[in-house]
PDB file of C-alpha atoms in Angstrom:
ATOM      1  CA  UNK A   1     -90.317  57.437  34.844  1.00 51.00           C
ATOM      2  CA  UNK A   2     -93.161  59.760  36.136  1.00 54.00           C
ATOM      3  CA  UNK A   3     -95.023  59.227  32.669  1.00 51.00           C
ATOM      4  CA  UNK A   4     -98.143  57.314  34.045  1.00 56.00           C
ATOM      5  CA  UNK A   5    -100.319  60.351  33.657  1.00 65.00           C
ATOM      6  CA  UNK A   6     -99.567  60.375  30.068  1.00 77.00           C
ATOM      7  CA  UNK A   7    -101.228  57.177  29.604  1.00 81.00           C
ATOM      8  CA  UNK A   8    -104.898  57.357  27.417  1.00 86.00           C
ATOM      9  CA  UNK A   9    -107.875  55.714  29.705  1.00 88.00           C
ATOM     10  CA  UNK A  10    -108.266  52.591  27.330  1.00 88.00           C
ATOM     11  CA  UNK A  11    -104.631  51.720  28.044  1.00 87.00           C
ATOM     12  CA  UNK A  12    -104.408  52.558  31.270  1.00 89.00           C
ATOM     13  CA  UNK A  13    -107.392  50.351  32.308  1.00 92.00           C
ATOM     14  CA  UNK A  14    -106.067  47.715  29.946  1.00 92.00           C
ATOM     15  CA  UNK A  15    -102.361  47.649  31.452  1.00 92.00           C
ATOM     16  CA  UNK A  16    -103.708  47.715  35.034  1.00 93.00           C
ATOM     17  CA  UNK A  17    -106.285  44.647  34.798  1.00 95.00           C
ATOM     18  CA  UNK A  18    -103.204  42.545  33.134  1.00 95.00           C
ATOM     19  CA  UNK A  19    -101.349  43.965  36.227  1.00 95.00           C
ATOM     20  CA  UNK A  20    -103.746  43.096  38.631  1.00 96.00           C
ATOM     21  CA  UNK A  21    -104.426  39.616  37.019  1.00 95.00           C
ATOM     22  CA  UNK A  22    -100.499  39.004  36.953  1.00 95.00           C
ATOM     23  CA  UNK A  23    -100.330  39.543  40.826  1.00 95.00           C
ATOM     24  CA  UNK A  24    -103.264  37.644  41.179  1.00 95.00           C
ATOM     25  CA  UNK A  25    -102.242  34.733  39.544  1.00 94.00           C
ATOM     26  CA  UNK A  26     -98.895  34.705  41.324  1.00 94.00           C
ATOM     27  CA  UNK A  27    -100.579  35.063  44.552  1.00 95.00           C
ATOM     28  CA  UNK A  28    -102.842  32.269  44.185  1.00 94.00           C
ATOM     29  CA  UNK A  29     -99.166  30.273  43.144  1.00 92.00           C
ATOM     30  CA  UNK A  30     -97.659  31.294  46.854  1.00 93.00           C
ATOM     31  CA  UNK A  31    -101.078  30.367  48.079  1.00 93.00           C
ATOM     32  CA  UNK A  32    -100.875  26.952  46.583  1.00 91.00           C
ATOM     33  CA  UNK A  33     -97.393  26.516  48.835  1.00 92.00           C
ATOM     34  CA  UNK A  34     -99.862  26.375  51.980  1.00 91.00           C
ATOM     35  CA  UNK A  35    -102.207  24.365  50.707  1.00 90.00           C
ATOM     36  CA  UNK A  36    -100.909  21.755  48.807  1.00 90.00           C
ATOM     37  CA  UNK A  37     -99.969  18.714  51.146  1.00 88.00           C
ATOM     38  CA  UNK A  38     -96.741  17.451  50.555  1.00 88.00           C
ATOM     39  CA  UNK A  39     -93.059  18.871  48.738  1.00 90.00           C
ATOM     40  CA  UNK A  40     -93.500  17.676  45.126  1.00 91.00           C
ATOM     41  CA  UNK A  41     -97.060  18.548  44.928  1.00 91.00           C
ATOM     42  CA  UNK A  42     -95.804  22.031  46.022  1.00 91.00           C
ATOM     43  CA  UNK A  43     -93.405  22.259  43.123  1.00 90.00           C
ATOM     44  CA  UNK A  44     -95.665  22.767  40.915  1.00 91.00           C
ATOM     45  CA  UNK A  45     -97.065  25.523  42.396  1.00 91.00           C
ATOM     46  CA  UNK A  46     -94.433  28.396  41.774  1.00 89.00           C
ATOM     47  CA  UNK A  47     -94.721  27.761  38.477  1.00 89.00           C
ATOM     48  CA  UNK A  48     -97.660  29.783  37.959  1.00 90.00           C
ATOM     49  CA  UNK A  49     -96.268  32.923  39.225  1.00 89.00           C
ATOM     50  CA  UNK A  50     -93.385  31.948  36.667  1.00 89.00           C
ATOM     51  CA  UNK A  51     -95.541  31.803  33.476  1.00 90.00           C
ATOM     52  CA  UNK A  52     -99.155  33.391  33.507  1.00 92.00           C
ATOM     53  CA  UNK A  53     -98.747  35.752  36.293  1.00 93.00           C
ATOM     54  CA  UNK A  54     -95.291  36.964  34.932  1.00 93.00           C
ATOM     55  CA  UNK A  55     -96.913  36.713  31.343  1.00 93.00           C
ATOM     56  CA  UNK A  56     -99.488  39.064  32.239  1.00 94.00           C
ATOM     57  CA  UNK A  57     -97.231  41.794  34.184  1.00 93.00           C
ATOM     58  CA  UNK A  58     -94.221  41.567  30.901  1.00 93.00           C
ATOM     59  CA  UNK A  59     -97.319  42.097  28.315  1.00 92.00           C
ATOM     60  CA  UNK A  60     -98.793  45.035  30.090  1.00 92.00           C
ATOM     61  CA  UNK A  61     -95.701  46.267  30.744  1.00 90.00           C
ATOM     62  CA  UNK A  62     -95.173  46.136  27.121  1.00 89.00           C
ATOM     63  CA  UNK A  63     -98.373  47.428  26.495  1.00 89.00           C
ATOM     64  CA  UNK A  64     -97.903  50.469  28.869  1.00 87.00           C
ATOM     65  CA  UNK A  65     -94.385  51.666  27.402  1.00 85.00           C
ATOM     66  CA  UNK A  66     -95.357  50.176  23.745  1.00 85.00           C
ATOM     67  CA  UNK A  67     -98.343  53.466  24.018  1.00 84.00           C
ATOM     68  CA  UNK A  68     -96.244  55.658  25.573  1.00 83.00           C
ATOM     69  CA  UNK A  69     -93.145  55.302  22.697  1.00 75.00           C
ATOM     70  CA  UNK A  70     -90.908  55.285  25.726  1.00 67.00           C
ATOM     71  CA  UNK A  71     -88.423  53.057  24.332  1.00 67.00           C
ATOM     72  CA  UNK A  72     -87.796  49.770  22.592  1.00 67.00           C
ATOM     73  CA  UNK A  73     -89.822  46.468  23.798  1.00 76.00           C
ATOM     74  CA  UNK A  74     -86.870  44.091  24.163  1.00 80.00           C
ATOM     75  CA  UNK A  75     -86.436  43.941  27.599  1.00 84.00           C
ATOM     76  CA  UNK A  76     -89.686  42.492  28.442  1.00 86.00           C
ATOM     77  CA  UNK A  77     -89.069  39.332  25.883  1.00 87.00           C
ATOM     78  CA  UNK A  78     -85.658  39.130  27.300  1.00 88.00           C
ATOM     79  CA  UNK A  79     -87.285  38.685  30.946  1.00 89.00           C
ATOM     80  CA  UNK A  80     -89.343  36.488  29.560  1.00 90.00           C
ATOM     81  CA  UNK A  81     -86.450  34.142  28.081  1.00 89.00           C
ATOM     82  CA  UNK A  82     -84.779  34.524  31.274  1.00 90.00           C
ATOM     83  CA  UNK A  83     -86.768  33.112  33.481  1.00 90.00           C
ATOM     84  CA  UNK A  84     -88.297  30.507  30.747  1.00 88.00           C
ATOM     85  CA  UNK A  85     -84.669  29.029  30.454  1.00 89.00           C
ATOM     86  CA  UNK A  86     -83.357  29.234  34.719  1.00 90.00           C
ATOM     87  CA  UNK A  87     -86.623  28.355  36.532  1.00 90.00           C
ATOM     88  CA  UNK A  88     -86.527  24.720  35.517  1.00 90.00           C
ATOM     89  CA  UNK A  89     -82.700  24.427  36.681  1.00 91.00           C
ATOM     90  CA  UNK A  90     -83.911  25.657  39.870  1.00 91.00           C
ATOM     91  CA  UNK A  91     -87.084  23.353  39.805  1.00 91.00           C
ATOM     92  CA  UNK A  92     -85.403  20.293  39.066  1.00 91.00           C
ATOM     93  CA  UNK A  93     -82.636  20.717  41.447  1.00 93.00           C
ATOM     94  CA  UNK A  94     -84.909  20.920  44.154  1.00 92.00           C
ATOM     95  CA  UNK A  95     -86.906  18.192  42.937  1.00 92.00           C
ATOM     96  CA  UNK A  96     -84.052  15.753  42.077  1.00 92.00           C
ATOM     97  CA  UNK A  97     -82.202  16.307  45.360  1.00 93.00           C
ATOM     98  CA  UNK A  98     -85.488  15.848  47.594  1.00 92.00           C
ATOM     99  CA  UNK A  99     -85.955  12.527  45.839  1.00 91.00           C
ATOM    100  CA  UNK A 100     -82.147  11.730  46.635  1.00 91.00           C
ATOM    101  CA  UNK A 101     -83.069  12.457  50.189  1.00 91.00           C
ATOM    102  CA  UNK A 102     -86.217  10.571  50.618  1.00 91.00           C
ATOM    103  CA  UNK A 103     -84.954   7.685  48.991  1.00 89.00           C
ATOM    104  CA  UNK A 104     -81.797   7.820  50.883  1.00 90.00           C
ATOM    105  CA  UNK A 105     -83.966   8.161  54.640  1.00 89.00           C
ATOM    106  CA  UNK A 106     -86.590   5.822  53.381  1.00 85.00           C
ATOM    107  CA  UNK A 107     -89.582   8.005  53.651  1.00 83.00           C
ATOM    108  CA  UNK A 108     -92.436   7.406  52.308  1.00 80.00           C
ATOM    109  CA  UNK A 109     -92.737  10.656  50.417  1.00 78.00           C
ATOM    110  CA  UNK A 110     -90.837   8.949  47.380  1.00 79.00           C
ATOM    111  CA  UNK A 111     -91.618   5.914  45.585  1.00 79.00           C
ATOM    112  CA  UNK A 112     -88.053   3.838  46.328  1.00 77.00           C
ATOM    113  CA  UNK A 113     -88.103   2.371  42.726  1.00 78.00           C
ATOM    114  CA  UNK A 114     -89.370   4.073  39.918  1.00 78.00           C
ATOM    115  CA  UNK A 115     -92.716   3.184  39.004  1.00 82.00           C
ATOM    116  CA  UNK A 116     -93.174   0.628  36.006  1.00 81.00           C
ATOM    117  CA  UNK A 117     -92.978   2.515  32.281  1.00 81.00           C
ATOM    118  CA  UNK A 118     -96.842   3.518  31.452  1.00 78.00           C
ATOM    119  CA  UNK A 119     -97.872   1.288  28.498  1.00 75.00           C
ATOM    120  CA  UNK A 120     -99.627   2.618  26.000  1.00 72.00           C
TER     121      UNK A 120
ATOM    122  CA  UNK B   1     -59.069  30.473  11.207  1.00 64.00           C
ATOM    123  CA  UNK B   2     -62.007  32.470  13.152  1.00 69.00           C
ATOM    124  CA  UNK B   3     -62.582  29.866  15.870  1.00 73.00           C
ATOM    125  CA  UNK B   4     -58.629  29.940  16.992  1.00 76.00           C
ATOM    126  CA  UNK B   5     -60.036  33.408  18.115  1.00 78.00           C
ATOM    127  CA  UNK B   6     -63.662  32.755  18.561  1.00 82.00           C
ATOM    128  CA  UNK B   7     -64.517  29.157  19.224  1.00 83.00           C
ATOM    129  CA  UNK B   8     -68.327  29.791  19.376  1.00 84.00           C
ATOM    130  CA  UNK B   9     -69.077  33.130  17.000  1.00 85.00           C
ATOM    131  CA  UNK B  10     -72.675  32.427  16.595  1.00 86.00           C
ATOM    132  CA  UNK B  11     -72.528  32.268  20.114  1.00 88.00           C
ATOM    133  CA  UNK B  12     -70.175  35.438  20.427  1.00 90.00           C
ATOM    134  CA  UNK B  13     -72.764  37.242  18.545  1.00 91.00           C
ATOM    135  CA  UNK B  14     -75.533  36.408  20.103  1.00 90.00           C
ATOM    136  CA  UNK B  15     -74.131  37.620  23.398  1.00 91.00           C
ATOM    137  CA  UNK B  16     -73.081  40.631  21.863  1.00 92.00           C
ATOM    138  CA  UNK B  17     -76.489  41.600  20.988  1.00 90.00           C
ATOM    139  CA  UNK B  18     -78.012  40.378  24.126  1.00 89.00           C
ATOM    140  CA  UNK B  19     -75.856  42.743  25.612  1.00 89.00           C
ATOM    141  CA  UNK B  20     -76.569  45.493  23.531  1.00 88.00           C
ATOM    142  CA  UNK B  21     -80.365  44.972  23.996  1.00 85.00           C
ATOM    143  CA  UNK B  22     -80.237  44.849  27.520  1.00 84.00           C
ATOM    144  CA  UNK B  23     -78.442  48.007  27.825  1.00 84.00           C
ATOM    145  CA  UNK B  24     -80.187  49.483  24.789  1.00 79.00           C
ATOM    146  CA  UNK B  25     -77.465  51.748  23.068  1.00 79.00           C
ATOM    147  CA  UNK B  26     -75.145  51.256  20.219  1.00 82.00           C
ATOM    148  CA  UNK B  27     -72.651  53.349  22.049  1.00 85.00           C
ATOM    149  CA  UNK B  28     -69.213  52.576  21.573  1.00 88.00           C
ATOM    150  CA  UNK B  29     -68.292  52.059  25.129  1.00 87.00           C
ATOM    151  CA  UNK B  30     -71.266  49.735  25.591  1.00 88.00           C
ATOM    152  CA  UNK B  31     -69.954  47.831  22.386  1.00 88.00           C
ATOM    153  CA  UNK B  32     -66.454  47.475  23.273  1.00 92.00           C
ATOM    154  CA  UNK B  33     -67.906  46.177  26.451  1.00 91.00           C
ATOM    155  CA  UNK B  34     -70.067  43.711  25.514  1.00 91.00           C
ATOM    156  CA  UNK B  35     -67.529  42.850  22.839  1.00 92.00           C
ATOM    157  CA  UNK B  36     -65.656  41.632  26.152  1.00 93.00           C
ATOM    158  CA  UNK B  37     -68.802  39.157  28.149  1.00 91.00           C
ATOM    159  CA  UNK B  38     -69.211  37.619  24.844  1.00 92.00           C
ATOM    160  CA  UNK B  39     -65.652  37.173  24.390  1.00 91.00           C
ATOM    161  CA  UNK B  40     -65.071  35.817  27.944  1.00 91.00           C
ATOM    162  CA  UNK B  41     -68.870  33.676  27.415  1.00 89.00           C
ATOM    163  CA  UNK B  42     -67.876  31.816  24.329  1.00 89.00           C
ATOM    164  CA  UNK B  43     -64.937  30.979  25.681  1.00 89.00           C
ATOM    165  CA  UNK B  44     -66.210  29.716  28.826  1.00 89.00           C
ATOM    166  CA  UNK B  45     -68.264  27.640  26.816  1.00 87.00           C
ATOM    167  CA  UNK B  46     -65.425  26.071  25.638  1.00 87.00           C
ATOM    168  CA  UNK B  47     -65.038  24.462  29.096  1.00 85.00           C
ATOM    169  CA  UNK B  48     -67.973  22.967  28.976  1.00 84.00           C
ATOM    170  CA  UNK B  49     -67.437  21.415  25.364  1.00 81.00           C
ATOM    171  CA  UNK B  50     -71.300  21.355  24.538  1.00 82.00           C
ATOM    172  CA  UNK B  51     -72.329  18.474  21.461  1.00 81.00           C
ATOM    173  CA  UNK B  52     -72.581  20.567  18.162  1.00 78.00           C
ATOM    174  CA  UNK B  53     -75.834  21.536  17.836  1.00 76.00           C
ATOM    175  CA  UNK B  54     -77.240  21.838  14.185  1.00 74.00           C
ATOM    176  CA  UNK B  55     -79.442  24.718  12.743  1.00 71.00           C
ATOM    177  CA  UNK B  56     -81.361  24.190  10.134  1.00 79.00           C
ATOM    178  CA  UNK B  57     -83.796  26.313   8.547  1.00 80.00           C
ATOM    179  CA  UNK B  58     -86.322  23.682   7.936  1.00 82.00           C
ATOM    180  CA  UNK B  59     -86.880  23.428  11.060  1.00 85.00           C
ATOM    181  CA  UNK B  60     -88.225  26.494  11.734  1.00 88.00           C
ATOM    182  CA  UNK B  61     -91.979  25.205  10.792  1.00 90.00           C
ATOM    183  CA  UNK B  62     -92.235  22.781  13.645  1.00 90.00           C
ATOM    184  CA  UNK B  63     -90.552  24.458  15.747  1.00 90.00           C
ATOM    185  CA  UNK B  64     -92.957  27.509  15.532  1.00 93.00           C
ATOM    186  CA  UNK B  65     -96.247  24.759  15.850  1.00 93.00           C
ATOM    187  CA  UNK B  66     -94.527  23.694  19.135  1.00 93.00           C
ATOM    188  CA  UNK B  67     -94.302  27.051  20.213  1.00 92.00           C
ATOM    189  CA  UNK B  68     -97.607  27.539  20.063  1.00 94.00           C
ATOM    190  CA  UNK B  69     -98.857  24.456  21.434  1.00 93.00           C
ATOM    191  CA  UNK B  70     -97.207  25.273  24.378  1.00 92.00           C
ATOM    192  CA  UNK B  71     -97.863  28.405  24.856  1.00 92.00           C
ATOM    193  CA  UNK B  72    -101.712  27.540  24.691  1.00 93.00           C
ATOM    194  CA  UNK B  73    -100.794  24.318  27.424  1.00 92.00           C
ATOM    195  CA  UNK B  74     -99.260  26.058  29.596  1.00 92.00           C
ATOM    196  CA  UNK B  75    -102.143  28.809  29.645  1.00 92.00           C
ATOM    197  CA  UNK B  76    -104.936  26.088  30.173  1.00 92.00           C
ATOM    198  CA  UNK B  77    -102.824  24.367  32.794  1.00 92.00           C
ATOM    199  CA  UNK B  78    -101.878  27.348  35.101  1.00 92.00           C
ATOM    200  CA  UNK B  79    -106.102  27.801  35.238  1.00 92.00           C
ATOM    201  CA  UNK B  80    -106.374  23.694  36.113  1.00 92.00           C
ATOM    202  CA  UNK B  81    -103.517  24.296  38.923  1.00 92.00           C
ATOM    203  CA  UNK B  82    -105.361  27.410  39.978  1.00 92.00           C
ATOM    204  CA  UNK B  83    -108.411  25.057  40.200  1.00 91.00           C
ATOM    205  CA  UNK B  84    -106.522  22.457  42.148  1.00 91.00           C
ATOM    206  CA  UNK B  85    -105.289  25.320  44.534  1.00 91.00           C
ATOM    207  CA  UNK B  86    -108.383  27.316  45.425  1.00 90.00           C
ATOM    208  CA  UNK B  87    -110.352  23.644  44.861  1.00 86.00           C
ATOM    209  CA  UNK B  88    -111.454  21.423  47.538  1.00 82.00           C
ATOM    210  CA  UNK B  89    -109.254  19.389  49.996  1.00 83.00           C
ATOM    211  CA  UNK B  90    -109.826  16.135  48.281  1.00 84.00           C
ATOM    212  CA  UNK B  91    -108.786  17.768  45.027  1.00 82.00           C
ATOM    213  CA  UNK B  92    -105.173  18.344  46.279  1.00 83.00           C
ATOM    214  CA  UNK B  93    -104.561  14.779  46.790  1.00 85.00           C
ATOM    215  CA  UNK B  94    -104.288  12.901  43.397  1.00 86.00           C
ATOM    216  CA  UNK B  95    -100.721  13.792  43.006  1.00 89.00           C
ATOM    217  CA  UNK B  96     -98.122  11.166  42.166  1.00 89.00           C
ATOM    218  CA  UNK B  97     -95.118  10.198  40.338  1.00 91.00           C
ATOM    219  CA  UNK B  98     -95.203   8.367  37.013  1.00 91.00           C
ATOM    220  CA  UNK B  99     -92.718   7.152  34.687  1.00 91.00           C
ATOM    221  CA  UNK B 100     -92.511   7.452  30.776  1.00 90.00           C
ATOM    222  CA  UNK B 101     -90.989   5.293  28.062  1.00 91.00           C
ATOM    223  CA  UNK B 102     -89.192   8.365  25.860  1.00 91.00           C
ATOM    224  CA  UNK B 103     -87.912   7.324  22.210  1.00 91.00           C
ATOM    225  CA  UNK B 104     -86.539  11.059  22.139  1.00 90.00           C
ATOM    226  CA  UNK B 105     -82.405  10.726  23.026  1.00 89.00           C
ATOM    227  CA  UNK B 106     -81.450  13.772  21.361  1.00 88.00           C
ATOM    228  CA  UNK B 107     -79.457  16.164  24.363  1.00 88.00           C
ATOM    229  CA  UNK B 108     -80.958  19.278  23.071  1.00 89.00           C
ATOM    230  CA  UNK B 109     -84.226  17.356  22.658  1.00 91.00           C
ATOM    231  CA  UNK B 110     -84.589  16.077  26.040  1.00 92.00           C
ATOM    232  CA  UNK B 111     -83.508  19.488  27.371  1.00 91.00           C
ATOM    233  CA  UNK B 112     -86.623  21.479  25.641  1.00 92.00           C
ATOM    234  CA  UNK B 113     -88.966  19.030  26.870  1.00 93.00           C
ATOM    235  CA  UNK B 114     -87.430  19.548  30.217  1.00 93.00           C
ATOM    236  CA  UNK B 115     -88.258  23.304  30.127  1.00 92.00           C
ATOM    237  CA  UNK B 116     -91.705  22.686  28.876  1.00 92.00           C
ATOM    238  CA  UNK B 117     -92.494  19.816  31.368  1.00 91.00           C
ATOM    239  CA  UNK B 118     -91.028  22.128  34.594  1.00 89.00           C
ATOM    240  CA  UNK B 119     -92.748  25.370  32.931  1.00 87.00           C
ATOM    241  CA  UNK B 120     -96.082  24.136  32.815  1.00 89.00           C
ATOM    242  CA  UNK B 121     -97.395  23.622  36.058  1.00 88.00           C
ATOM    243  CA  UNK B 122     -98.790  20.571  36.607  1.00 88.00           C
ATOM    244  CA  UNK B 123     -96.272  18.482  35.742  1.00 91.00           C
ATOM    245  CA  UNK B 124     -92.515  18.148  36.905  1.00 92.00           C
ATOM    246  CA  UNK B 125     -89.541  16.327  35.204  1.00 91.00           C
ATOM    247  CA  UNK B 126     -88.179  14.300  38.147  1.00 91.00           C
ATOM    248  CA  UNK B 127     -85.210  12.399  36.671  1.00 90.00           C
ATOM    249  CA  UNK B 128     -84.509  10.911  32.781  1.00 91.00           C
ATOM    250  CA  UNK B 129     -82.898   7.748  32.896  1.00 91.00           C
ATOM    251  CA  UNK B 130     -81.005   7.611  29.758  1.00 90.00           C
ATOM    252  CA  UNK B 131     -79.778   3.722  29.674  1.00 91.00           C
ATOM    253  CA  UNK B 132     -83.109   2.674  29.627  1.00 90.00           C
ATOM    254  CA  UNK B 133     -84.909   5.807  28.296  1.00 90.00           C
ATOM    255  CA  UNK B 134     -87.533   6.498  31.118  1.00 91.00           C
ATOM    256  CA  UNK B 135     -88.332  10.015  32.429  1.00 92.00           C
ATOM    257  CA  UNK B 136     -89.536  10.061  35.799  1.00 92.00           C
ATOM    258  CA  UNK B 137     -92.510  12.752  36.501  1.00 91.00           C
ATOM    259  CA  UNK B 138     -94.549  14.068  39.339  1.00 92.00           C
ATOM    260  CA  UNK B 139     -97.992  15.131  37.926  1.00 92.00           C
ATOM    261  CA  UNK B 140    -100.026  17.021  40.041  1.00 91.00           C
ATOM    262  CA  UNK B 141    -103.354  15.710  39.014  1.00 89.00           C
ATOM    263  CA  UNK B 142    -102.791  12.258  38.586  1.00 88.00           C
ATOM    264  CA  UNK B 143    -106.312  10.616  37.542  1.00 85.00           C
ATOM    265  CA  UNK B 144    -105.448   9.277  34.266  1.00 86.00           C
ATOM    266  CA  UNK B 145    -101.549   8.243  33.276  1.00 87.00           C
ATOM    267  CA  UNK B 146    -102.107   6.966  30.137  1.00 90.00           C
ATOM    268  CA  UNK B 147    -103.868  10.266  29.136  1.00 89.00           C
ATOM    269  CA  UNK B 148    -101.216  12.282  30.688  1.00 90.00           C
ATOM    270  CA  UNK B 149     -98.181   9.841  28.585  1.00 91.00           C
ATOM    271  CA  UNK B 150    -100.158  10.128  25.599  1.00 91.00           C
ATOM    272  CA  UNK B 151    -100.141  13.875  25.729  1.00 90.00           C
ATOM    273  CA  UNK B 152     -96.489  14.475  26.502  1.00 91.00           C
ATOM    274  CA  UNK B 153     -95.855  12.113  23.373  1.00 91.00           C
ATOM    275  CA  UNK B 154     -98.057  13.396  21.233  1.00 91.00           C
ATOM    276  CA  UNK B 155     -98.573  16.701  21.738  1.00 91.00           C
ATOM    277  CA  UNK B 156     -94.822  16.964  22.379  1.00 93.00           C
ATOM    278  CA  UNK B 157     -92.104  14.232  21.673  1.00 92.00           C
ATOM    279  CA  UNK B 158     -93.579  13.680  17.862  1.00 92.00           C
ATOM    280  CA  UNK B 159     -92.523  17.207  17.018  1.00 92.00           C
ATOM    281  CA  UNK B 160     -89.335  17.458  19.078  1.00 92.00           C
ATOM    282  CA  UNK B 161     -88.473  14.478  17.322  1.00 91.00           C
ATOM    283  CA  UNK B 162     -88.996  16.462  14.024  1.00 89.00           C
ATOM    284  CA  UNK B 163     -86.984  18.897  15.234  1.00 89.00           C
ATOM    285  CA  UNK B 164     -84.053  17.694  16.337  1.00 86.00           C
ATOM    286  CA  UNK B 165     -83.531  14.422  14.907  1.00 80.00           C
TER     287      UNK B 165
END
């Protein structure tokens, strides 16, 4: 796929900010693992890398093939399904069996009861 | 009968095409091939003997609105995360867990609002108690619960409800 030269300016510029801001946006997810303080508040933090910053990379990727009539755009919405449907299996496994472990050792981490229902 | 043969065929064909999208070609090898994962899917699927599911076409409208309220949440919340991230020390310490009365009991229901609860960041589904309907949550920025419940009903249950009950 040596096509990248092919690619007008507006488009290339275009596709390579979305780029950028993708990796950006995942980076500052993987930065969040440092400095959030504790494991659930670091769950959350993945998450961006999993929906904006992937967002951003699958639409210029669709933008950069969509100009260059490469091929069909169905793989991108397919990644996108993917990872919409199996990061949340992963997410609440890991959340659901540290609770079952700090509940289980008594830490503090965990409430040991759930908290009351919020009324509205 | 089809489903002595094909137990799931909207299933079947919806593999089919996933395969044939993935690999992009209407070959015939490719076709006999996939022909064969969604054979061998639907009838794992069997195993697992999922609760029919309903499609209705009415649906659609709602379903669509929720799309694109969610879409637009989860944009605005991975820029308040990024805030909380890059933020202050003090910032990072409001998290918490909280717990929600749900009147949503539908499976297919509770499993959307799983994926949009663990997909936007912010907020993760902990643990739904289903004998007395409560969802446990751990909400990253955790100033306000009441605002945070009446958003995830709102904004979310109301139309899941629409949709799949």
């Amino acid at each position: 796929m040596n096509a990248a030269p092919d690619l007008p300016l507006w488009a290339a510029i275009l596709v390579s900010l979305l780029v950028v801001a993708g990796a950006a946006i995942t980076l500052v997810g993987s930065v969040g693992l440092v400095r959030l303080p504790d494991f659930y508040s670091r769950l959350h933090a993945p998450s961006l890398g999993a929906t904006l910053g992937t967002g951003c990379i699958l639409i210029g990727s669709m933008l950069c093939f969509g100009v260059l009539r490469d091929r069909l755009l169905i793989h991108e919405a397919l990644i996108a399904l993917f990872l919409t449907i199996t990061t949340p299996v992963t997410m609440m496994l890991l959340a659901r069996a540290s609770l079952y472990r700090d509940r289980v050792e008594g830490n503090r981490a965990a409430p040991e009861h759930d908290p009351e229902p919020t009324e509205l | 009968m089809i489903r002595r043969v094909l137990p799931h065929p909207f299933l079947f064909v919806a593999l089919l095409v996933m395969w044939l999208m993935l690999n992009q070609s209407l070959a015939p090898g490719t076709f006999v091939f996939g022909a064969l994962v969604a054979f061998g899917g639907s009838w794992a699927m069997v195993a697992l003997d999922p609760p029919r599911a309903r499609l209705r076409l009415s649906r659609l409208p709602p379903a669509l609105r929720l799309a694109g309220r969610v879409l637009v949440d989860v944009f605005r919340s991975n820029l308040a995360v990024a805030r909380i991230i890059l933020g202050g020390a003090e910032r990072r310490t409001h998290s918490g867990f909280m717990t929600l009365r749900l009147d949503l009991t539908d499976r297919y229901g509770l499993a959307v609002l799983a994926i949009i609860m663990t997909c936007t960041p912010g907020t993760q589904w902990v643990h739904y108690d289903p004998a007395r309907g409560t969802l446990l949550l751990h909400v990253l920025d955790l100033v306000d619960e009441r605002q945070w419940a009446n958003l995830i009903k709102q904004r979310y249950e109301t139309l899941l409800r629409e949709i799949f009950e």
